[in-house]
Coordinates of C-alpha atoms and ligand atoms in Angstrom, one line a residue:
Chain A
M1 CA -25.2 -22.9 -54.2
T2 CA -22.4 -21.4 -55.8
E3 CA -20.5 -18.5 -54.7
M4 CA -21.7 -16.2 -58.1
T5 CA -25.2 -16.1 -56.6
V6 CA -24.9 -15.1 -52.9
D7 CA -26.6 -12.0 -51.7
W8 CA -23.6 -10.3 -50.2
Q9 CA -25.7 -7.4 -49.3
R10 CA -27.5 -9.5 -46.9
V11 CA -24.8 -11.2 -45.5
D12 CA -23.3 -8.0 -44.7
E13 CA -26.2 -6.9 -43.3
V14 CA -26.2 -9.5 -40.8
I15 CA -22.4 -9.2 -39.9
A16 CA -23.0 -5.3 -39.3
R17 CA -26.1 -6.3 -36.7
W18 CA -23.5 -8.8 -34.9
A19 CA -20.3 -7.0 -35.2
P20 CA -20.8 -4.8 -31.7
K21 CA -21.1 -8.0 -29.7
G22 CA -17.7 -9.0 -31.4
R23 CA -16.9 -12.8 -30.6
A24 CA -19.9 -13.4 -28.6
G25 CA -21.8 -12.7 -31.4
L26 CA -19.8 -15.4 -34.0
L27 CA -22.0 -18.4 -33.2
P28 CA -25.4 -16.5 -33.7
C29 CA -23.8 -14.5 -36.9
L30 CA -22.4 -17.6 -38.8
E31 CA -26.0 -19.2 -38.2
E32 CA -27.8 -16.3 -39.5
V33 CA -25.3 -16.1 -42.6
Q34 CA -25.5 -19.6 -43.0
E35 CA -29.2 -19.1 -43.5
I36 CA -28.4 -16.7 -46.7
T37 CA -25.4 -18.7 -48.1
G38 CA -26.5 -22.3 -47.3
W39 CA -22.6 -23.0 -46.1
L40 CA -19.8 -21.3 -45.1
S41 CA -17.4 -20.9 -47.8
P42 CA -13.5 -19.5 -47.4
E43 CA -15.0 -16.0 -48.4
V44 CA -17.9 -16.0 -46.2
S45 CA -15.8 -16.6 -43.4
R46 CA -13.5 -14.0 -44.1
R47 CA -16.4 -11.3 -44.2
V48 CA -17.4 -12.6 -41.1
A49 CA -13.8 -12.7 -39.2
A50 CA -13.2 -9.0 -40.7
G51 CA -16.8 -7.9 -39.5
L52 CA -16.2 -8.9 -36.0
K53 CA -12.7 -8.5 -35.7
V54 CA -12.0 -12.3 -34.9
P55 CA -9.1 -14.5 -36.1
L56 CA -9.9 -16.0 -39.6
A57 CA -8.4 -19.6 -37.9
D58 CA -10.6 -19.1 -35.0
V59 CA -13.9 -18.9 -36.8
F60 CA -12.8 -21.9 -38.9
G61 CA -12.1 -23.7 -35.8
V62 CA -16.1 -22.7 -34.6
I63 CA -17.2 -23.8 -38.0
T64 CA -15.7 -27.0 -37.9
F65 CA -16.6 -27.7 -34.5
Y66 CA -20.4 -27.7 -35.2
S67 CA -22.1 -30.3 -37.1
L68 CA -24.7 -28.0 -38.0
L69 CA -22.4 -25.1 -39.5
Y70 CA -21.0 -26.5 -42.9
E71 CA -17.5 -26.0 -44.2
R72 CA -18.5 -27.7 -47.6
P73 CA -21.5 -27.0 -49.8
V74 CA -24.5 -29.1 -49.1
G75 CA -27.9 -29.4 -50.9
R76 CA -30.9 -27.0 -50.5
V77 CA -32.8 -29.4 -48.5
I78 CA -31.2 -31.3 -45.6
V79 CA -32.7 -34.6 -44.8
R80 CA -31.8 -35.6 -41.3
V81 CA -33.1 -38.8 -40.2
C82 CA -32.8 -39.9 -36.6
D83 CA -31.1 -43.5 -36.2
D84 CA -30.7 -43.4 -32.3
V85 CA -32.1 -45.7 -29.4
S86 CA -35.7 -45.1 -29.8
C87 CA -36.0 -44.5 -33.1
F88 CA -34.0 -47.7 -34.2
V89 CA -36.6 -49.7 -31.4
N90 CA -39.0 -48.2 -33.7
G91 CA -37.8 -49.1 -37.2
S92 CA -35.9 -46.0 -38.3
R93 CA -33.5 -48.5 -40.3
E94 CA -36.2 -48.8 -42.9
V95 CA -36.7 -45.1 -43.2
V96 CA -32.8 -44.6 -43.3
Q97 CA -33.0 -47.4 -46.2
A98 CA -35.8 -45.8 -48.4
C99 CA -34.1 -42.5 -48.0
R100 CA -30.7 -43.9 -49.5
T101 CA -32.9 -45.3 -52.4
Y102 CA -35.4 -42.6 -53.3
L103 CA -31.9 -40.0 -53.3
G104 CA -29.5 -42.3 -54.3
I105 CA -26.8 -41.7 -52.1
E106 CA -25.4 -42.4 -48.7
P107 CA -25.7 -40.7 -45.5
G108 CA -23.2 -37.7 -45.3
E109 CA -23.6 -37.2 -49.5
T110 CA -25.4 -34.5 -51.5
T111 CA -27.3 -35.6 -54.7
P112 CA -25.1 -34.7 -58.0
D113 CA -28.0 -32.0 -58.5
G114 CA -27.6 -30.0 -55.4
M115 CA -30.5 -30.7 -54.3
F116 CA -30.4 -33.0 -51.3
T117 CA -28.3 -33.8 -48.6
L118 CA -29.0 -36.8 -46.4
E119 CA -27.8 -37.0 -42.8
T120 CA -28.1 -39.8 -40.3
H121 CA -28.5 -38.2 -36.9
P122 CA -27.7 -39.1 -33.2
C123 CA -31.5 -38.3 -31.1
L124 CA -33.1 -35.4 -32.2
G125 CA -35.0 -35.3 -29.0
R126 CA -38.6 -36.0 -30.3
C127 CA -38.3 -39.3 -29.4
E128 CA -42.2 -39.7 -28.6
R129 CA -42.6 -39.7 -32.6
A130 CA -40.1 -42.3 -33.1
P131 CA -39.0 -42.9 -36.1
F132 CA -38.4 -39.1 -36.2
L133 CA -37.4 -37.5 -39.9
M134 CA -36.5 -34.1 -40.1
V135 CA -36.0 -32.2 -43.5
N136 CA -34.9 -28.6 -43.2
D137 CA -37.0 -27.2 -40.8
E138 CA -40.0 -29.5 -40.9
E139 CA -41.0 -32.1 -38.9
Y140 CA -42.2 -35.7 -39.6
G141 CA -42.9 -38.7 -37.5
P142 CA -43.9 -41.2 -36.9
V143 CA -42.6 -42.0 -40.3
R144 CA -42.6 -45.4 -42.0
G145 CA -40.2 -46.3 -45.1
E146 CA -43.4 -45.8 -47.6
D147 CA -44.0 -42.2 -46.4
V148 CA -40.7 -41.1 -47.6
P149 CA -41.0 -40.9 -51.5
R150 CA -44.2 -38.7 -50.7
I151 CA -42.3 -36.1 -48.3
L152 CA -39.3 -36.2 -50.5
D153 CA -41.5 -35.4 -53.8
A154 CA -43.5 -32.7 -52.2
W155 CA -39.6 -31.0 -51.2
K156 CA -38.4 -31.2 -54.7
E157 CA -41.9 -29.4 -56.1
R158 CA -41.4 -26.7 -53.4
V159 CA -37.7 -26.3 -54.3
R160 CA -38.8 -26.1 -57.9
S161 CA -41.4 -23.5 -57.6
E162 CA -38.9 -21.3 -55.2
Chain B
M1 CA -51.9 -39.0 -11.0
A2 CA -52.5 -35.9 -9.3
E3 CA -52.9 -32.6 -11.0
P4 CA -49.5 -31.8 -12.5
V5 CA -47.0 -28.6 -11.9
L6 CA -44.8 -28.4 -14.3
L7 CA -47.3 -29.6 -17.1
R8 CA -50.0 -27.8 -16.0
R9 CA -50.6 -25.3 -19.2
V10 CA -49.1 -27.3 -21.7
G11 CA -51.8 -28.4 -24.0
H12 CA -53.9 -26.1 -22.6
V13 CA -52.7 -22.2 -23.3
D14 CA -51.6 -20.9 -26.7
P15 CA -48.1 -20.7 -26.3
T16 CA -47.3 -17.7 -28.0
R17 CA -49.6 -15.3 -26.3
L18 CA -49.0 -13.7 -22.9
E19 CA -52.8 -13.0 -22.2
D20 CA -53.3 -16.8 -21.5
Y21 CA -49.9 -17.1 -19.9
L22 CA -51.2 -14.4 -17.6
A23 CA -54.8 -15.8 -17.3
W24 CA -53.1 -19.0 -15.9
G25 CA -51.3 -17.1 -13.0
G26 CA -48.3 -16.2 -15.0
F27 CA -46.0 -13.4 -13.7
E28 CA -47.5 -13.4 -10.4
A29 CA -44.6 -14.7 -8.7
L30 CA -42.5 -12.3 -10.4
R31 CA -44.7 -9.7 -9.1
R32 CA -44.6 -11.1 -5.7
A33 CA -40.7 -12.0 -5.6
L34 CA -39.8 -8.1 -6.6
L35 CA -42.0 -7.2 -3.4
R36 CA -39.3 -9.4 -1.5
R37 CA -35.4 -9.1 -0.4
P38 CA -33.5 -11.2 -2.8
E39 CA -32.1 -13.5 0.6
S40 CA -35.4 -14.6 1.1
I41 CA -35.9 -16.1 -2.3
V42 CA -32.6 -17.8 -2.2
D43 CA -33.3 -19.2 1.4
E44 CA -37.0 -20.1 -0.2
V45 CA -35.2 -22.1 -3.0
K46 CA -32.7 -23.9 -0.6
A47 CA -35.4 -24.9 2.1
S48 CA -37.3 -26.5 -1.0
G49 CA -34.6 -29.0 -1.5
L50 CA -34.9 -28.6 -5.1
V51 CA -32.0 -30.1 -7.0
G52 CA -31.1 -29.5 -10.7
R53 CA -32.9 -31.6 -13.1
G54 CA -30.2 -31.3 -15.9
G55 CA -28.3 -34.4 -15.1
A56 CA -25.9 -33.5 -12.1
A57 CA -28.8 -33.4 -9.1
F58 CA -26.8 -30.5 -7.5
P59 CA -28.8 -28.3 -5.0
T60 CA -30.4 -25.2 -6.8
G61 CA -30.6 -23.2 -3.7
V62 CA -26.9 -23.5 -3.0
K63 CA -25.9 -22.6 -6.4
W64 CA -27.8 -19.6 -5.9
E65 CA -26.9 -18.5 -2.7
A66 CA -22.9 -19.0 -3.8
V67 CA -23.5 -16.3 -6.6
A68 CA -25.8 -14.1 -4.7
R69 CA -22.8 -13.9 -2.1
E70 CA -20.5 -12.4 -4.8
S71 CA -19.7 -8.9 -5.0
R72 CA -18.3 -9.0 -8.3
T73 CA -20.4 -7.8 -11.1
P74 CA -21.9 -8.1 -13.8
K75 CA -23.5 -11.6 -12.9
Y76 CA -25.2 -13.7 -15.4
V77 CA -28.4 -16.2 -15.2
V78 CA -28.0 -18.9 -17.9
C79 CA -30.8 -21.4 -18.9
N80 CA -29.3 -24.6 -20.1
A81 CA -31.9 -25.6 -22.9
D82 CA -29.5 -27.5 -25.2
E83 CA -31.4 -30.6 -24.4
S84 CA -29.3 -33.3 -26.6
E85 CA -29.1 -36.5 -24.4
P86 CA -30.3 -39.2 -26.2
G87 CA -33.8 -40.2 -25.4
T88 CA -34.4 -36.8 -23.2
F89 CA -37.3 -34.5 -24.9
K90 CA -39.2 -33.1 -21.4
D91 CA -37.4 -29.6 -22.2
R92 CA -38.5 -29.3 -25.3
V93 CA -42.2 -30.2 -24.5
L94 CA -42.1 -27.1 -21.7
M95 CA -40.5 -25.0 -24.0
E96 CA -43.1 -25.4 -26.9
G97 CA -45.9 -25.6 -24.6
D98 CA -45.2 -22.9 -21.7
P99 CA -42.2 -20.8 -22.9
F100 CA -43.0 -18.1 -20.6
V101 CA -42.5 -20.0 -17.4
L102 CA -38.5 -20.0 -18.2
V103 CA -38.6 -16.1 -18.6
E104 CA -40.5 -15.5 -15.5
A105 CA -38.1 -18.0 -13.5
M106 CA -34.9 -16.4 -14.8
A107 CA -36.1 -13.2 -14.3
I108 CA -37.0 -14.2 -10.5
A109 CA -33.1 -15.7 -10.3
G110 CA -31.8 -12.5 -11.5
H111 CA -33.5 -10.7 -8.8
A112 CA -32.3 -13.2 -6.1
V113 CA -28.7 -13.5 -7.2
G114 CA -28.3 -10.0 -8.3
A115 CA -27.7 -10.5 -11.9
E116 CA -28.9 -8.3 -15.1
E117 CA -28.6 -10.3 -17.8
G118 CA -29.4 -13.8 -18.9
Y119 CA -29.0 -16.2 -21.7
I120 CA -31.0 -18.8 -22.9
Y121 CA -29.1 -21.3 -24.8
V122 CA -31.3 -23.7 -26.9
R123 CA -30.5 -26.7 -28.4
G124 CA -29.9 -26.0 -32.6
E125 CA -32.4 -28.5 -33.7
Y126 CA -35.0 -27.0 -31.4
I127 CA -36.5 -24.6 -33.9
R128 CA -39.9 -24.1 -32.6
A129 CA -38.8 -24.2 -28.9
Y130 CA -36.7 -21.6 -30.0
E131 CA -39.1 -19.6 -31.9
R132 CA -41.2 -19.5 -29.2
I133 CA -38.7 -18.7 -26.6
K134 CA -38.0 -15.5 -28.6
N135 CA -41.4 -14.4 -28.9
A136 CA -41.9 -15.0 -25.2
V137 CA -39.1 -12.9 -24.7
E138 CA -40.2 -10.2 -27.0
E139 CA -43.8 -10.1 -25.6
A140 CA -42.7 -9.9 -22.0
T141 CA -40.1 -7.6 -22.8
R142 CA -42.9 -5.2 -24.2
A143 CA -45.2 -5.7 -21.5
G144 CA -42.8 -4.6 -18.8
F145 CA -41.9 -7.9 -17.3
L146 CA -38.1 -7.8 -18.5
G147 CA -36.3 -4.8 -19.4
D148 CA -35.2 -2.1 -17.1
H149 CA -37.1 -1.6 -14.0
I150 CA -39.4 -4.5 -13.9
L151 CA -42.7 -3.5 -12.8
D152 CA -41.9 -0.2 -12.0
S153 CA -39.2 -1.8 -9.4
D154 CA -35.4 -1.3 -9.1
V155 CA -34.6 -4.4 -10.7
S156 CA -33.8 -4.9 -14.4
F157 CA -33.1 -7.8 -16.3
H158 CA -32.6 -8.6 -19.9
V159 CA -32.8 -11.9 -21.5
H160 CA -30.3 -13.0 -24.8
V161 CA -31.3 -16.2 -26.8
Y162 CA -28.7 -18.2 -28.6
R163 CA -29.0 -20.9 -30.7
G164 CA -26.8 -24.2 -30.5
A165 CA -25.2 -25.6 -33.8
G166 CA -25.4 -29.0 -33.3
A167 CA -22.6 -30.1 -30.2
Y168 CA -24.0 -32.6 -27.3
V169 CA -20.9 -31.6 -25.2
C170 CA -22.4 -28.0 -25.5
G171 CA -25.0 -28.9 -22.5
E172 CA -22.0 -29.3 -20.1
E173 CA -22.1 -26.1 -18.4
T174 CA -18.7 -24.6 -19.4
A175 CA -18.8 -25.8 -23.0
L176 CA -22.1 -24.0 -23.2
F177 CA -20.1 -20.7 -21.9
E178 CA -17.6 -21.4 -24.3
S179 CA -19.9 -21.6 -27.2
I180 CA -22.0 -18.6 -26.3
E181 CA -18.3 -16.7 -26.0
G182 CA -17.8 -17.5 -29.8
K183 CA -15.4 -20.4 -29.1
R184 CA -15.2 -24.3 -29.7
G185 CA -17.8 -25.9 -27.2
Q186 CA -14.8 -27.7 -25.2
P187 CA -15.5 -27.7 -21.6
R188 CA -13.3 -26.1 -19.4
Q189 CA -11.3 -27.7 -16.3
K190 CA -13.2 -27.4 -12.9
P191 CA -12.7 -25.6 -10.8
P192 CA -12.9 -23.1 -10.7
F193 CA -16.7 -23.7 -11.1
P194 CA -19.4 -21.5 -12.6
T195 CA -20.4 -19.9 -9.4
T196 CA -17.2 -17.8 -9.6
H197 CA -15.9 -18.0 -12.9
G198 CA -18.7 -18.5 -15.6
L199 CA -20.0 -16.9 -18.5
F200 CA -17.5 -14.3 -19.6
G201 CA -15.3 -15.3 -16.5
R202 CA -18.3 -13.8 -13.8
P203 CA -20.3 -15.7 -11.2
T204 CA -22.9 -17.3 -13.2
V205 CA -26.1 -19.1 -12.1
I206 CA -26.7 -22.2 -14.9
N207 CA -29.8 -24.3 -14.6
N208 CA -31.8 -26.6 -16.4
V209 CA -35.0 -25.7 -18.0
E210 CA -37.3 -28.1 -15.8
T211 CA -35.3 -26.9 -12.8
L212 CA -36.2 -23.2 -13.5
A213 CA -40.1 -24.1 -14.2
N214 CA -40.1 -25.0 -10.7
I215 CA -39.4 -21.8 -9.3
P216 CA -42.4 -19.8 -9.7
P217 CA -44.6 -22.3 -8.2
I218 CA -41.8 -22.3 -5.3
V219 CA -42.3 -18.6 -5.0
L220 CA -46.0 -18.7 -5.2
H221 CA -46.9 -21.9 -2.9
G222 CA -43.9 -22.2 -0.6
P223 CA -41.1 -25.0 -0.1
E224 CA -43.6 -27.1 2.3
W225 CA -46.0 -27.6 -0.4
F226 CA -42.8 -28.2 -2.6
R227 CA -41.5 -30.9 -0.2
S228 CA -44.9 -32.5 0.4
L229 CA -45.0 -33.4 -3.6
G230 CA -42.3 -35.7 -3.6
P231 CA -40.7 -38.5 -1.2
E232 CA -38.7 -37.4 1.7
D233 CA -35.2 -37.0 -0.2
A234 CA -36.6 -36.2 -3.5
P235 CA -38.9 -33.3 -3.4
G236 CA -41.0 -31.8 -5.7
P237 CA -42.3 -33.1 -9.3
K238 CA -39.9 -34.7 -11.8
L239 CA -40.8 -34.6 -15.7
Y240 CA -39.8 -38.5 -17.4
S241 CA -39.2 -38.7 -21.2
V242 CA -40.3 -42.4 -22.0
S243 CA -39.7 -43.7 -25.3
G244 CA -38.9 -47.0 -27.0
A245 CA -40.7 -50.3 -27.4
V246 CA -43.8 -48.6 -25.3
N247 CA -47.5 -48.1 -26.4
A248 CA -47.8 -44.5 -25.2
P249 CA -44.4 -42.7 -25.4
G250 CA -44.2 -39.1 -24.0
V251 CA -43.3 -36.6 -21.2
Y252 CA -45.0 -37.4 -17.7
E253 CA -44.5 -35.7 -14.1
A254 CA -44.6 -38.1 -11.3
P255 CA -43.4 -38.1 -7.9
M256 CA -40.0 -39.4 -7.9
S257 CA -41.3 -42.3 -5.8
V258 CA -42.6 -43.6 -8.9
T259 CA -41.3 -47.2 -9.5
L260 CA -39.5 -47.8 -13.7
R261 CA -42.6 -50.5 -14.0
E262 CA -45.3 -48.1 -13.1
L263 CA -43.8 -45.4 -15.4
I264 CA -43.6 -48.2 -18.5
E265 CA -46.9 -49.8 -17.5
E266 CA -49.4 -47.3 -16.3
Y267 CA -47.8 -43.8 -17.7
A268 CA -46.6 -45.1 -21.2
G269 CA -49.5 -48.0 -22.0
G270 CA -47.0 -50.9 -21.2
V271 CA -44.7 -52.6 -23.6
R272 CA -46.1 -52.6 -27.5
N273 CA -48.0 -55.7 -29.0
G274 CA -48.3 -57.3 -25.2
G275 CA -44.2 -58.0 -25.2
R276 CA -41.7 -58.0 -22.5
V277 CA -39.1 -55.6 -21.2
Q278 CA -35.4 -57.0 -22.5
A279 CA -33.6 -53.7 -20.9
V280 CA -34.1 -50.2 -20.2
L281 CA -31.7 -47.3 -20.9
V282 CA -32.2 -44.9 -17.9
G283 CA -30.4 -41.6 -18.1
G284 CA -29.9 -41.5 -22.0
A285 CA -26.7 -42.3 -23.4
A286 CA -24.8 -41.3 -20.3
G287 CA -27.0 -43.5 -18.2
T288 CA -27.4 -47.5 -17.3
F289 CA -29.2 -50.1 -18.5
L290 CA -31.4 -52.1 -16.1
G291 CA -32.7 -55.5 -16.4
P292 CA -36.4 -56.5 -16.5
K293 CA -35.5 -58.0 -12.6
E294 CA -34.9 -54.2 -11.8
L295 CA -38.3 -52.6 -12.6
D296 CA -39.4 -51.9 -9.1
V297 CA -36.7 -49.4 -8.4
P298 CA -38.0 -46.1 -7.3
M299 CA -37.2 -43.5 -10.2
S300 CA -35.4 -40.9 -7.6
F301 CA -32.0 -40.3 -7.1
S302 CA -30.9 -42.3 -4.2
G303 CA -33.6 -45.5 -5.3
L304 CA -31.6 -45.5 -8.8
R305 CA -28.1 -45.2 -6.9
K306 CA -28.9 -48.4 -5.0
V307 CA -29.2 -50.4 -8.1
G308 CA -25.7 -48.7 -9.4
A309 CA -27.9 -46.3 -11.9
A310 CA -28.5 -42.5 -11.9
L311 CA -31.4 -40.7 -12.5
G312 CA -29.9 -38.2 -15.0
S313 CA -31.7 -36.3 -17.2
G314 CA -35.0 -38.3 -16.6
A315 CA -34.9 -40.3 -19.8
V316 CA -36.5 -44.3 -20.1
M317 CA -35.7 -46.0 -23.1
V318 CA -37.4 -49.3 -23.3
I319 CA -36.0 -51.9 -25.2
D320 CA -38.4 -55.1 -25.7
E321 CA -37.5 -58.4 -26.7
Q322 CA -37.8 -58.2 -30.2
V323 CA -34.5 -55.8 -30.5
D324 CA -31.2 -56.5 -31.3
M325 CA -29.1 -55.3 -28.3
W326 CA -26.3 -55.4 -30.3
E327 CA -27.5 -52.7 -32.3
V328 CA -28.3 -50.6 -29.7
L329 CA -25.2 -51.0 -28.2
L330 CA -23.2 -50.1 -31.3
R331 CA -25.1 -46.8 -31.9
L332 CA -24.3 -45.8 -28.1
A333 CA -20.7 -46.5 -28.6
R334 CA -20.8 -44.3 -32.1
F335 CA -22.5 -41.9 -30.4
F336 CA -19.6 -41.1 -28.1
A337 CA -17.1 -41.5 -30.3
H338 CA -18.6 -39.0 -32.4
E339 CA -19.5 -36.5 -29.6
S340 CA -16.2 -36.4 -27.7
C341 CA -14.6 -32.9 -28.1
G342 CA -11.1 -34.5 -28.1
K343 CA -9.8 -31.9 -25.3
C344 CA -8.9 -34.9 -23.3
Y345 CA -6.9 -38.2 -24.1
P346 CA -8.8 -40.6 -21.7
C347 CA -12.2 -39.7 -23.6
Q348 CA -10.9 -39.2 -27.1
L349 CA -9.0 -42.2 -27.4
G350 CA -11.4 -44.5 -25.1
T351 CA -14.3 -44.0 -26.9
Q352 CA -12.4 -44.7 -30.3
R353 CA -11.1 -48.1 -28.9
Q354 CA -14.6 -48.4 -27.5
L355 CA -16.4 -48.0 -30.3
E356 CA -14.0 -50.7 -32.4
I357 CA -14.4 -53.0 -29.8
V358 CA -18.4 -53.0 -29.6
R359 CA -18.4 -53.2 -33.7
R360 CA -16.2 -56.3 -33.5
M361 CA -18.4 -57.9 -30.9
A362 CA -21.8 -57.1 -32.4
S363 CA -20.3 -58.6 -35.9
G364 CA -20.6 -61.8 -33.6
R365 CA -16.5 -62.1 -32.4
I366 CA -17.3 -62.0 -28.8
R367 CA -14.1 -62.7 -26.6
Y368 CA -13.6 -62.6 -22.8
Q369 CA -10.2 -60.4 -24.0
D370 CA -12.3 -57.6 -25.3
I371 CA -14.7 -57.5 -22.5
L372 CA -12.1 -57.0 -20.0
R373 CA -10.6 -54.4 -22.4
L374 CA -14.2 -52.7 -22.5
R375 CA -13.7 -52.5 -18.6
D376 CA -10.5 -51.1 -18.6
I377 CA -11.4 -48.3 -20.8
Q378 CA -14.7 -47.5 -18.6
A379 CA -12.4 -47.1 -15.5
T380 CA -9.6 -45.2 -17.1
M381 CA -12.3 -42.8 -18.9
A382 CA -14.5 -42.4 -15.5
D383 CA -11.2 -41.6 -13.5
A384 CA -9.3 -39.2 -15.7
S385 CA -11.5 -37.6 -18.2
I386 CA -12.0 -33.6 -17.6
C387 CA -15.9 -34.0 -18.0
G388 CA -19.2 -36.0 -17.7
L389 CA -19.0 -36.8 -21.4
G390 CA -16.3 -39.2 -21.1
Q391 CA -17.0 -39.9 -17.4
T392 CA -20.0 -41.8 -18.5
A393 CA -19.1 -43.3 -21.8
G394 CA -18.6 -46.3 -20.9
N395 CA -21.7 -47.0 -18.6
A396 CA -24.2 -47.8 -20.8
I397 CA -22.0 -50.3 -22.7
L398 CA -21.0 -52.1 -19.6
S399 CA -24.8 -52.0 -18.0
G400 CA -25.8 -53.6 -21.5
L401 CA -23.3 -56.5 -21.3
R402 CA -24.6 -57.1 -17.7
V403 CA -28.2 -57.3 -18.9
M404 CA -27.3 -59.2 -21.5
G405 CA -25.8 -62.0 -19.2
L406 CA -22.1 -61.1 -20.5
D407 CA -21.2 -60.7 -16.8
V408 CA -18.5 -58.2 -16.4
S409 CA -17.8 -58.4 -12.7
Ligands
FMN1 C1 -22.0 -34.1 -21.7 C2 -22.6 -33.1 -20.9 C3 -24.1 -32.9 -21.6 C4 -25.1 -32.0 -20.9 N1 -25.9 -31.7 -21.3 C5 -26.8 -30.9 -20.7 C6 -28.2 -30.5 -21.5 O1 -28.6 -30.9 -22.2 N2 -29.3 -29.7 -20.5 C7 -28.9 -29.5 -19.2 O2 -29.5 -28.9 -18.6 N3 -27.7 -29.9 -18.6 C8 -26.8 -30.7 -19.2 N4 -25.7 -31.2 -18.5 C9 -25.4 -30.8 -17.3 C10 -24.8 -29.5 -17.1 O3 -23.6 -29.8 -17.1 C11 -25.1 -29.0 -15.7 O4 -24.9 -29.7 -14.6 C12 -26.5 -28.1 -15.5 O5 -27.1 -27.6 -16.8 C13 -26.6 -27.4 -14.3 O6 -28.3 -27.1 -14.5 P1 -29.3 -28.1 -13.3 O7 -28.5 -27.5 -11.8 O8 -30.1 -27.3 -12.9 O9 -29.6 -29.3 -13.5 C14 -24.5 -31.8 -19.5 C15 -23.5 -32.4 -18.6 C16 -22.5 -32.6 -19.4 C17 -21.5 -33.3 -19.0
SF4_2 S1 -14.3 -36.0 -21.5 FE1 -14.4 -35.8 -23.8 S2 -15.9 -34.7 -24.0 FE2 -15.3 -34.1 -22.2 S3 -13.7 -32.6 -22.6 FE3 -12.7 -34.6 -22.4 S4 -12.2 -35.3 -24.2 FE4 -14.2 -33.4 -24.5
FES3 S1 -34.3 -41.1 -30.7 FE1 -34.7 -40.6 -32.5 S2 -35.6 -38.4 -31.9 FE2 -34.5 -39.7 -30.0

């Protein structure tokens, strides 16, 4: 998402709601803002810092510490493949491979059209459904490599129709 | 397998409906607790012998008593729902399937220790659990089980629900406080301990989800009943997350006299394809590998200690003979190198060196010198790291090598 299309009004509403909590509102504020903006750009961070009266450097410090907060643009759809022990034992390598092939990118990268980001992930806490895959808020498991194209096709459709 | 206590309602109630929870005896324990003096509740939790289920196995009643005795206010009750230990998913199953029990337990804890505010910190990737908990808090508040003057008593208790943002170390109690306070989630030097300097520097009870889920049953049925549910030195029920190369992975409730073999063969349906166990990682990434000859160990604190392991979060990850153990060790080494918060050098550097060496060994170059180096790194991290992450970061690697016959002693 480019900076131009950010819905600043909604962003400012979120900031205003958390402002009374001050610093203790920082993490939930950033999480909620990111749901609107997709990632936390310098401009977004400046507004949060000013609204919550937290030094900008500390806001950056927090954003860079947490792996679910993004200081760089990411795709509208984030594909998280668990590659930890129980998922590996159940064939997660095949799922990672299928995602790389389908998306044409490596883990950590975003497709050139800005649609998908691929991540391999430590245990997602759904080991009873290994190998496990999360796409944005949706859960899939157990998945096989051959299920991946169908799942991601559906997401493409979903994003296009939004 | 007896009637479950912790999983009693899971799968049988609609977890979004307060009416269901009430129909299954919900909030009866809170109602009774409010009629009693706080000290008597603390005494009962102490007498039950309940110890924390989050990993450190600290006696819950002792923790509560320390906070109850503090005269400084405000005090806080915090629920650690950050469950991120690899192979552990029991707290998620409880939160998704029976969220109201946490709300009830926290209100009881608040009354017992004299706290009027509680925080639940849910792992960021646990989206459904977060929504269920948030809904439970809202419903309970609307019905007067939370808020000012709970059930017309003089007790007040409010609950805030926070979401983590993808950092394993934030499950460490002081890192979790830092995170709620809007800082980088780096552990604090201890002491001081949370009972005197916890959230916002205040006296704080912090307990794991499963620990808290034991509280309402203890209040309802008493400490003797609770003690009767397990062996002498490990009272109460325990949840085990069993996964990996088994036919029926899942969360199972059992007394802590259960053996590792029983968990794998009777509860989780045995090793897949009729195969054989190569190794079992007990306690998650922070845990220890046991070999096929050690399966008859009782899954209690003392039982596991005798074989040099620890129960930790109760995770059981089964590796069968088809699996390349080097790939498994590589993932564990990568995990710690990635999750080390960088605050102290033994862990920051040690986890990096450990990964380099394991990577080298996994690619086929197995040298005696490297095994000695891994031992050295593990010992240094265990002795000199600030928090449990660094202190345990070498255990799985070294015990894995031992099970593979690359003996390190
Ligand atoms: C690196 C690290 C991660 C931890 N993660 C968790 C966790 O996800 N959930 C949890 O309950 N305890 C976790 N703990 C243990 C907590 O520090 C603390 O002991 C626990 O929340 C206390 O609750 P209990 O006494 O009810 O077990 C972790 C500890 C360390 C060192
Ligand atoms: S042991 Fe590791 S995770 Fe813990 S404080 Fe030190 S660097 Fe951070
Ligand atoms: S190992 Fe993949 S969800 Fe736990």
